PDB file of C-alpha atoms and ligand atoms in Angstrom:
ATOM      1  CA  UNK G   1      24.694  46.238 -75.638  1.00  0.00           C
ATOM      2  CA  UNK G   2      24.090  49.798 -74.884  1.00  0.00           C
ATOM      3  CA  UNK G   3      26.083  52.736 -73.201  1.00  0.00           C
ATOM      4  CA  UNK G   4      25.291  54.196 -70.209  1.00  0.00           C
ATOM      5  CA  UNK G   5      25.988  56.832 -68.299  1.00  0.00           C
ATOM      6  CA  UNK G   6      24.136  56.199 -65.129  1.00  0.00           C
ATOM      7  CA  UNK G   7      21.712  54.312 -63.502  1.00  0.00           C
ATOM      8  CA  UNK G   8      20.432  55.801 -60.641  1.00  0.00           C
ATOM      9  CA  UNK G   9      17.119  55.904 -58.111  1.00  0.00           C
ATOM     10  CA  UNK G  10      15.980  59.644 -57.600  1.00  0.00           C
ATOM     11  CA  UNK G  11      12.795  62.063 -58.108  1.00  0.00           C
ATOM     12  CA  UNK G  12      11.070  62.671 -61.263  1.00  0.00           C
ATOM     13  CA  UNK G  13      11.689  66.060 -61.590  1.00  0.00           C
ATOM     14  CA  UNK G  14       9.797  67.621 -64.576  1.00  0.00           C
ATOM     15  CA  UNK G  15       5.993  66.457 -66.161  1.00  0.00           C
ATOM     16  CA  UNK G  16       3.405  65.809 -64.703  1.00  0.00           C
ATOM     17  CA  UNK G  17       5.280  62.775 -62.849  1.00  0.00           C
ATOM     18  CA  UNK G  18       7.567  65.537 -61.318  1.00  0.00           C
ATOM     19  CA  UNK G  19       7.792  64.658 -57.371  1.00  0.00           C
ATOM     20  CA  UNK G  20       7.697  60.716 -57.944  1.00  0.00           C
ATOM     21  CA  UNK G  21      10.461  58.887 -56.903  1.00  0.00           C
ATOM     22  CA  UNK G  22      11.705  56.933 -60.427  1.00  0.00           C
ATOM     23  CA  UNK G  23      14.304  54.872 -61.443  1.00  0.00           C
ATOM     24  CA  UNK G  24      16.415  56.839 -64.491  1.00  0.00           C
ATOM     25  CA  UNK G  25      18.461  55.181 -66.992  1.00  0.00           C
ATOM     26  CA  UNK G  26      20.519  57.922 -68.652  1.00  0.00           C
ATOM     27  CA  UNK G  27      21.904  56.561 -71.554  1.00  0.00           C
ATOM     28  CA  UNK G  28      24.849  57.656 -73.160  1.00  0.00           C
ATOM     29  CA  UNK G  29      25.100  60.114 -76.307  1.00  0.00           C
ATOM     30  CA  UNK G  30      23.431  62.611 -78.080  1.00  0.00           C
ATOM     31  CA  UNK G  31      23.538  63.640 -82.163  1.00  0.00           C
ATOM     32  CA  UNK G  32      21.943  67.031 -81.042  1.00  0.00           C
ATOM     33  CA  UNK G  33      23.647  70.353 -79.385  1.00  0.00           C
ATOM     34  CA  UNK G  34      20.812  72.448 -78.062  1.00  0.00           C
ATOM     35  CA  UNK G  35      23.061  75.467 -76.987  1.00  0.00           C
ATOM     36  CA  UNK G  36      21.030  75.162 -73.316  1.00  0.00           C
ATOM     37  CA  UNK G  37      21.938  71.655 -72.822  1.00  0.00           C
ATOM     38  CA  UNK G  38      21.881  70.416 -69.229  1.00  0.00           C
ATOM     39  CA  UNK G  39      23.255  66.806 -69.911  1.00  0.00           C
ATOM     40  CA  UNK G  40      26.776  67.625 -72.063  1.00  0.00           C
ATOM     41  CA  UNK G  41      28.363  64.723 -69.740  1.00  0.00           C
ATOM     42  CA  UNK G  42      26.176  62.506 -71.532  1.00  0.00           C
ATOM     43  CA  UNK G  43      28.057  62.970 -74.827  1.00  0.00           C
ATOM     44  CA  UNK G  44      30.490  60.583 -74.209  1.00  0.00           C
ATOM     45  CA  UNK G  45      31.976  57.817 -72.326  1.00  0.00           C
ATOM     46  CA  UNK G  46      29.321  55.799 -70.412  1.00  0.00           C
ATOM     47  CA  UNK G  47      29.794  52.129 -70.459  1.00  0.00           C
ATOM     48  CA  UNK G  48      28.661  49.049 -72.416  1.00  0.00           C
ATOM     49  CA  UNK G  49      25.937  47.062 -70.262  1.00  0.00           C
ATOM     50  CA  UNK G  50      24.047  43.984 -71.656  1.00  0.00           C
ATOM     51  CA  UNK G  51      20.104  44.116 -71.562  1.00  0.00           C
ATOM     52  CA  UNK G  52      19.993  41.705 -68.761  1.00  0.00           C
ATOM     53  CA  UNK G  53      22.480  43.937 -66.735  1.00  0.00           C
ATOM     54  CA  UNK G  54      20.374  46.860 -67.175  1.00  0.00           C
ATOM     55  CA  UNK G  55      17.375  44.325 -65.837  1.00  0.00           C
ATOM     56  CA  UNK G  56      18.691  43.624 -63.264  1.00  0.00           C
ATOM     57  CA  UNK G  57      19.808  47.171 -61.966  1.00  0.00           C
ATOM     58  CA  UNK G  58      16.504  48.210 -62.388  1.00  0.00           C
ATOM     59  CA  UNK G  59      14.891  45.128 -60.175  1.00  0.00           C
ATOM     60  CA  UNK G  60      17.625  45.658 -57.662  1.00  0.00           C
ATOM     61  CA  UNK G  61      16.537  49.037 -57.242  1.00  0.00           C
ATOM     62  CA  UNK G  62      13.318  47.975 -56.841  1.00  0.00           C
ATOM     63  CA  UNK G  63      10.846  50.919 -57.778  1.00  0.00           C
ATOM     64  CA  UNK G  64       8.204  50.882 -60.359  1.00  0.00           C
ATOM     65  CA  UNK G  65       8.473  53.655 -62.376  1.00  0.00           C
ATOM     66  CA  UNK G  66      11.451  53.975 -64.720  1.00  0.00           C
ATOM     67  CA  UNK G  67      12.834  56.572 -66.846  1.00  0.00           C
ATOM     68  CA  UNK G  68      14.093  55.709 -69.819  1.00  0.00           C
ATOM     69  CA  UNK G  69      16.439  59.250 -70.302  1.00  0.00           C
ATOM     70  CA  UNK G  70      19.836  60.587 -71.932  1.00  0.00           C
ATOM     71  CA  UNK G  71      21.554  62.223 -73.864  1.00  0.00           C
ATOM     72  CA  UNK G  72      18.883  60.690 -76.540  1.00  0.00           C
ATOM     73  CA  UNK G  73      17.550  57.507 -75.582  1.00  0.00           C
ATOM     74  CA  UNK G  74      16.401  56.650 -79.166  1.00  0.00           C
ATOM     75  CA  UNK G  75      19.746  56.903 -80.931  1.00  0.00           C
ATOM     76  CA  UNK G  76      20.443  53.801 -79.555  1.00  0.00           C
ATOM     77  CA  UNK G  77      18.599  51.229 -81.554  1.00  0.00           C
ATOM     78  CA  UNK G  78      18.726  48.580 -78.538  1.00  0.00           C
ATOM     79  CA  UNK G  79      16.630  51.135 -75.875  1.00  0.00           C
ATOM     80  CA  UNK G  80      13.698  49.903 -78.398  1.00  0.00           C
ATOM     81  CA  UNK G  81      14.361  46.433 -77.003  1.00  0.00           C
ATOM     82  CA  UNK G  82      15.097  47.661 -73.166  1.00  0.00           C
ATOM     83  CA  UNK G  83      11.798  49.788 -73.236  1.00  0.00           C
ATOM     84  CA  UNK G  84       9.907  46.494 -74.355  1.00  0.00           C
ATOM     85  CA  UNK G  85      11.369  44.589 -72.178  1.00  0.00           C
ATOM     86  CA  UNK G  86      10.859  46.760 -68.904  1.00  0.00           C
ATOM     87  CA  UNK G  87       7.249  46.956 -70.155  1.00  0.00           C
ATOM     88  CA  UNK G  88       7.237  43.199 -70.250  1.00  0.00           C
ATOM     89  CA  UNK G  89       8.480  42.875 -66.529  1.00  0.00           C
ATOM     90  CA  UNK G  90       5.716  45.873 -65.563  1.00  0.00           C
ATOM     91  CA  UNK G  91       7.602  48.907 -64.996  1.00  0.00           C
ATOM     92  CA  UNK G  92       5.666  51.843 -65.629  1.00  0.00           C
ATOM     93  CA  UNK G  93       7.916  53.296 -68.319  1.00  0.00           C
ATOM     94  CA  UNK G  94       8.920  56.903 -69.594  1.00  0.00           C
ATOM     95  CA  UNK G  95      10.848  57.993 -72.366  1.00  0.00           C
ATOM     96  CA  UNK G  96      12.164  61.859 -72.573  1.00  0.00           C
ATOM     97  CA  UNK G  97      13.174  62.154 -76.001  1.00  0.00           C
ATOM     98  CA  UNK G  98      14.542  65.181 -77.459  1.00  0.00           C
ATOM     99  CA  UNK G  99      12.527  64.643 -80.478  1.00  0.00           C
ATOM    100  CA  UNK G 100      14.206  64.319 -83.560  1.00  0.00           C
ATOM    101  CA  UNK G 101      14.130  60.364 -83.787  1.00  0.00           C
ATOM    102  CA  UNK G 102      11.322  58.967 -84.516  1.00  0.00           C
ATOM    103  CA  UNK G 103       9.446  57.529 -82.100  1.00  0.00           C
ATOM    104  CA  UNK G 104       7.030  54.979 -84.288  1.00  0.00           C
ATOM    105  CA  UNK G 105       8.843  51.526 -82.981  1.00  0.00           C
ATOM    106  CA  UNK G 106       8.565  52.553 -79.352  1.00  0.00           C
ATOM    107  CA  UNK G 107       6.588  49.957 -77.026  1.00  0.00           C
ATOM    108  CA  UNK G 108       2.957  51.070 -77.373  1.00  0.00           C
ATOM    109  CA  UNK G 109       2.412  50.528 -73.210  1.00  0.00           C
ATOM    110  CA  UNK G 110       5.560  53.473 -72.514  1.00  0.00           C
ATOM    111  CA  UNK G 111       4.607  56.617 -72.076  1.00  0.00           C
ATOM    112  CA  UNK G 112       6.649  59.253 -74.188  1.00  0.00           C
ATOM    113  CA  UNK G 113       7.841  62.949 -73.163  1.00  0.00           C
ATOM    114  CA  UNK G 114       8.603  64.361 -76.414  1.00  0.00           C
ATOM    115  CA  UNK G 115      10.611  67.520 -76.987  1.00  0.00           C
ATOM    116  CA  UNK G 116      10.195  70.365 -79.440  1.00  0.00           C
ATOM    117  CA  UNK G 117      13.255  72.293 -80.251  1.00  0.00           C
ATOM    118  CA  UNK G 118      12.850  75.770 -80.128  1.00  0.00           C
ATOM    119  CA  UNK G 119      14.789  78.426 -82.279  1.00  0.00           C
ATOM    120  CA  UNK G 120      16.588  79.212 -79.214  1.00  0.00           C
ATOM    121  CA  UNK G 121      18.236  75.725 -78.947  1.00  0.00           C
ATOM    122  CA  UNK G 122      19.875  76.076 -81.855  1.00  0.00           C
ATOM    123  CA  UNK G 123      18.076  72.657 -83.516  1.00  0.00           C
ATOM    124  CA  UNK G 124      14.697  73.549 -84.224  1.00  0.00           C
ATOM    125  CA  UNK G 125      14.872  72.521 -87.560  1.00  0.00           C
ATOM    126  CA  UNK G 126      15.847  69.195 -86.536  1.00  0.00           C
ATOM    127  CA  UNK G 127      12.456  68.550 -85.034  1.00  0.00           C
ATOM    128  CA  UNK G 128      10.860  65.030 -86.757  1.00  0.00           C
ATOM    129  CA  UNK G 129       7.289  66.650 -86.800  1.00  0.00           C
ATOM    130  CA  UNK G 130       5.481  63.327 -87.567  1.00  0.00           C
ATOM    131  CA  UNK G 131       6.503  62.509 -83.941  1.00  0.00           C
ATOM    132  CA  UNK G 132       3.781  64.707 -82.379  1.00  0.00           C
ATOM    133  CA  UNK G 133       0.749  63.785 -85.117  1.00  0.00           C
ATOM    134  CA  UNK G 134       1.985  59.990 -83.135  1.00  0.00           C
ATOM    135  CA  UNK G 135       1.317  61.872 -79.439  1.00  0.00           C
ATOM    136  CA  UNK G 136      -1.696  59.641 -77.464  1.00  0.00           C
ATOM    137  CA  UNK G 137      -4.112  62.024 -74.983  1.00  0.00           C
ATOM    138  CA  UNK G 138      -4.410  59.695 -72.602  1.00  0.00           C
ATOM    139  CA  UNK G 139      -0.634  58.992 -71.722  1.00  0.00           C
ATOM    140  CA  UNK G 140       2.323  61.325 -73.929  1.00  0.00           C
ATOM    141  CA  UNK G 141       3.132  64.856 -73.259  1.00  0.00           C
ATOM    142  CA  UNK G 142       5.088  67.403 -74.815  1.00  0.00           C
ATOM    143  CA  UNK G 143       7.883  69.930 -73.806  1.00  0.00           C
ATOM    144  CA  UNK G 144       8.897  73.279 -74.864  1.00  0.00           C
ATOM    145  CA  UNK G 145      11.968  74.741 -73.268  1.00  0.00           C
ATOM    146  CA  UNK G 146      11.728  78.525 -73.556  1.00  0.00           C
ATOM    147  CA  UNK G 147      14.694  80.906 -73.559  1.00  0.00           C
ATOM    148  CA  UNK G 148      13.401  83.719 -75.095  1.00  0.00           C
ATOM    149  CA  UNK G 149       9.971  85.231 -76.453  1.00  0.00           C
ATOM    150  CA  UNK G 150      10.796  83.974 -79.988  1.00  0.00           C
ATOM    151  CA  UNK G 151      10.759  80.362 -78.361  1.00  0.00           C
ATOM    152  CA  UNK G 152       7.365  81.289 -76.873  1.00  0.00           C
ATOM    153  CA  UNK G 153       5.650  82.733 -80.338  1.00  0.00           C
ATOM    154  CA  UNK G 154       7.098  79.280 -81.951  1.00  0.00           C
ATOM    155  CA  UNK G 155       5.629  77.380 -78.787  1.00  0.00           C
ATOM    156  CA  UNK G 156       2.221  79.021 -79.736  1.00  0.00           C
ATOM    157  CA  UNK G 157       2.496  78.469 -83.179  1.00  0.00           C
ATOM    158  CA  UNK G 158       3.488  74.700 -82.930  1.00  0.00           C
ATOM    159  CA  UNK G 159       0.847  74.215 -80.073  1.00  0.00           C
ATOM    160  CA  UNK G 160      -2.042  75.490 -82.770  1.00  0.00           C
ATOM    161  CA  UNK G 161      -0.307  73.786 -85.746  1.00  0.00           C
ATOM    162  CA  UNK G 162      -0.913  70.674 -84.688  1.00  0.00           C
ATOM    163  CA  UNK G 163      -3.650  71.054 -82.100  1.00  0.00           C
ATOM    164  CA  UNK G 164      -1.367  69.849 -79.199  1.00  0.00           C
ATOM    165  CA  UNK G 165      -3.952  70.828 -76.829  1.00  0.00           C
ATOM    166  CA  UNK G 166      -6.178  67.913 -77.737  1.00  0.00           C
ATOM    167  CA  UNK G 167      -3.537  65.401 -78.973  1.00  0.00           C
ATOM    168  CA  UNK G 168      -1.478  65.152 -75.156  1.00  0.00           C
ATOM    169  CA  UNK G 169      -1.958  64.711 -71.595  1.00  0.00           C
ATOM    170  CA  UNK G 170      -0.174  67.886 -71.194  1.00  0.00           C
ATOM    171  CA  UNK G 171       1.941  70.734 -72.595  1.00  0.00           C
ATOM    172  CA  UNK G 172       5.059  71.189 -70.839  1.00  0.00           C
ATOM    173  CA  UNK G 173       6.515  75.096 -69.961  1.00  0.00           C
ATOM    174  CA  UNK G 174      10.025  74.841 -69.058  1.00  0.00           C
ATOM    175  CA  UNK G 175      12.511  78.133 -68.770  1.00  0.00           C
ATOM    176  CA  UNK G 176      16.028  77.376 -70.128  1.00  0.00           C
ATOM    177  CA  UNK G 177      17.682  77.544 -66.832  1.00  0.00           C
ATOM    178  CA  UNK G 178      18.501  80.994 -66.080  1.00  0.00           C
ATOM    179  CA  UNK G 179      18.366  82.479 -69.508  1.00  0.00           C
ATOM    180  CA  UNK G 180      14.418  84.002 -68.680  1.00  0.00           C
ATOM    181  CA  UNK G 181      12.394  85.594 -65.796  1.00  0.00           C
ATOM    182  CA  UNK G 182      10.023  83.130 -64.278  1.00  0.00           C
ATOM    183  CA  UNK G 183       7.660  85.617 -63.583  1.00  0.00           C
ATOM    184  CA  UNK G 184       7.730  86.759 -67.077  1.00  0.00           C
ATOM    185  CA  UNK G 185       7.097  82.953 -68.597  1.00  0.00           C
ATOM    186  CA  UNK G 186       4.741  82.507 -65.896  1.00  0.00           C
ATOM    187  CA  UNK G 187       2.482  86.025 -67.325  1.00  0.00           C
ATOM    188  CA  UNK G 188       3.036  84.548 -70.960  1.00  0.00           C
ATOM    189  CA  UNK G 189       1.564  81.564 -69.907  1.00  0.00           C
ATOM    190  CA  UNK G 190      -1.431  83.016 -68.024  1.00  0.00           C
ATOM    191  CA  UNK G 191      -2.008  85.225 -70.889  1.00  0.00           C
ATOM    192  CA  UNK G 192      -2.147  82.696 -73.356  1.00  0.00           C
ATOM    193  CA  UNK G 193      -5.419  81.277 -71.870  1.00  0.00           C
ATOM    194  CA  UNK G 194      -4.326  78.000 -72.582  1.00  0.00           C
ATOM    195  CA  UNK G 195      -4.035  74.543 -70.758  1.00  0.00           C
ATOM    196  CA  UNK G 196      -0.785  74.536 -70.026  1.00  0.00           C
ATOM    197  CA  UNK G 197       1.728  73.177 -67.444  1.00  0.00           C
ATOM    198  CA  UNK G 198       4.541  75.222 -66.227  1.00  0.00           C
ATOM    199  CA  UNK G 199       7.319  73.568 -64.909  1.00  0.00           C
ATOM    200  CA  UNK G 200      10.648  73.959 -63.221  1.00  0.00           C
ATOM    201  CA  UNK G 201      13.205  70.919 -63.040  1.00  0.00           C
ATOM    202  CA  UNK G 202      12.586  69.872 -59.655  1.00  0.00           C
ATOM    203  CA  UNK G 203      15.910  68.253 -58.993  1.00  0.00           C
ATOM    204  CA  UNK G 204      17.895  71.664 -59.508  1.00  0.00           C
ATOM    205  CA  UNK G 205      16.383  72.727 -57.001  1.00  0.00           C
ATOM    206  CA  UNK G 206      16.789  69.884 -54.450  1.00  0.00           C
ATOM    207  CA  UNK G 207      20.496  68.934 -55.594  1.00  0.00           C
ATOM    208  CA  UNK G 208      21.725  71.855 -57.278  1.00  0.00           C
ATOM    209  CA  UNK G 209      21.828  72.816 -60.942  1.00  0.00           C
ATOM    210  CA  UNK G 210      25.051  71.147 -61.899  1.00  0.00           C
ATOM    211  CA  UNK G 211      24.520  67.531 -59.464  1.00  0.00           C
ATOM    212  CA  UNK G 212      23.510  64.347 -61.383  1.00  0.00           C
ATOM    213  CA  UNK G 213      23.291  60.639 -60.590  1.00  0.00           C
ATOM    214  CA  UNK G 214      21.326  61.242 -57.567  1.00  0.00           C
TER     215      UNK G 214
HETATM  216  S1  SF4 I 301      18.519  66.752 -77.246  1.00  0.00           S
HETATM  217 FE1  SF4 I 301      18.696  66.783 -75.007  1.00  0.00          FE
HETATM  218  S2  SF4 I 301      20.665  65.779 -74.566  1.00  0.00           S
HETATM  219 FE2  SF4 I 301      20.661  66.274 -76.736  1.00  0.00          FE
HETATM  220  S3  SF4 I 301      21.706  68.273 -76.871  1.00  0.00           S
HETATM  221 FE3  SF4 I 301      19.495  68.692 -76.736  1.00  0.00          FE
HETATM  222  S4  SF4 I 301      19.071  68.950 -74.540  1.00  0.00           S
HETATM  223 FE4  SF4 I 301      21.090  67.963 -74.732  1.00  0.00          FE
END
């Protein structure tokens, strides 16, 4: 079994899959408390769905890319099992992770978006840094969500540390919504002369900054 909090058919709204339309299963809970957090309704209640249930959701939706999204996906030891298994029925498969599980048992086809806590958040030192030595070119990226210029130093720092630039498909920008200018991230970025991908969260901006499950 494994709680959820939604299952719903929408648009991919950040990475580099941002404007495809995706299946999303938001599964229930989180062990973190980024201070910026955007999914606090996640925390809690949900409700219990077998494997097969989830299966079947996802075929009656009928779209072939899926999101496998929380809260954090990986605290639930079964969304090892449901990420498999949606691989084995040939969904094209995400995972956002907020990076502080490890992600060495996930299904080798899925494609991971892996977080890096920045001061900011509150839970940078909870980040599980042999996660992103684990990051593949050709399909994983990682995301830094910046609320500050201290976030953006450590985003430089951890970019260099471990040679991110070479290791993923791409390095995520995101603001913390509405705690920094856009303009100003956007000059950071420009100025850093590196490959990077800034990114707003698409489905704010279609739905509103405080809609979810559509
Ligand atoms: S890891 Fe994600 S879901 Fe958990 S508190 Fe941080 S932002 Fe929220």
């Amino acid at each position: 079994m494994l709680r959820v909090t939604e299952i719903f058919h929408s648009i991919q709204g950040e990475s580099t899959h941002a404007g495809r339309p995706c299946t999303f299963v938001r599964l229930t809970g989180c062990p973190m408390r980024c201070v910026w957090c955007d999914s606090e309704y996640t925390f809690s209640g949900g409700e219990h769905f077998t494997l097969p249930d989830i299966m079947e959701k996802v075929r009656a939706i009928g779209c072939k890319l899926v999101e496998v999204t929380g809260g954090e996906p990986l605290a639930q030891r079964e969304a090892f099992t449901l990420v498999e298994q949606l691989c084995d029925a040939d969904y094209e498969v995400l995972i956002e992770t907020g990076g502080f599980v490890s992600t060495e048992d996930v299904d080798q086809r899925a494609s991971i978006i892996l977080d890096v806590k920045c001061p900011a958040s509150g839970e940078a030192e909870r980040n599980h840094w042999p996660n992103l030595e684990r990051l593949r070119a050709d399909k994983d990226e990682v995301k830094f969500v910046i609320a500050d210029f201290e976030d953006w130093n450590y985003t430089l720092e951890i970019i260099k540390r471990y040679d991110l630039d070479k290791r993923t498909k791409a390095i995520l920008i995101s603001p913390a919504w509405g705690m920094v200018d856009l303009q100003e991230l956007a000059s950071w970025i420009t100025a850093s002369g590196l490959d990077l991908r800034m990114q707003l969260q698409l489905h704010k901006y279609i739905w509103g900054p405080e809609v979810h499950g559509v």
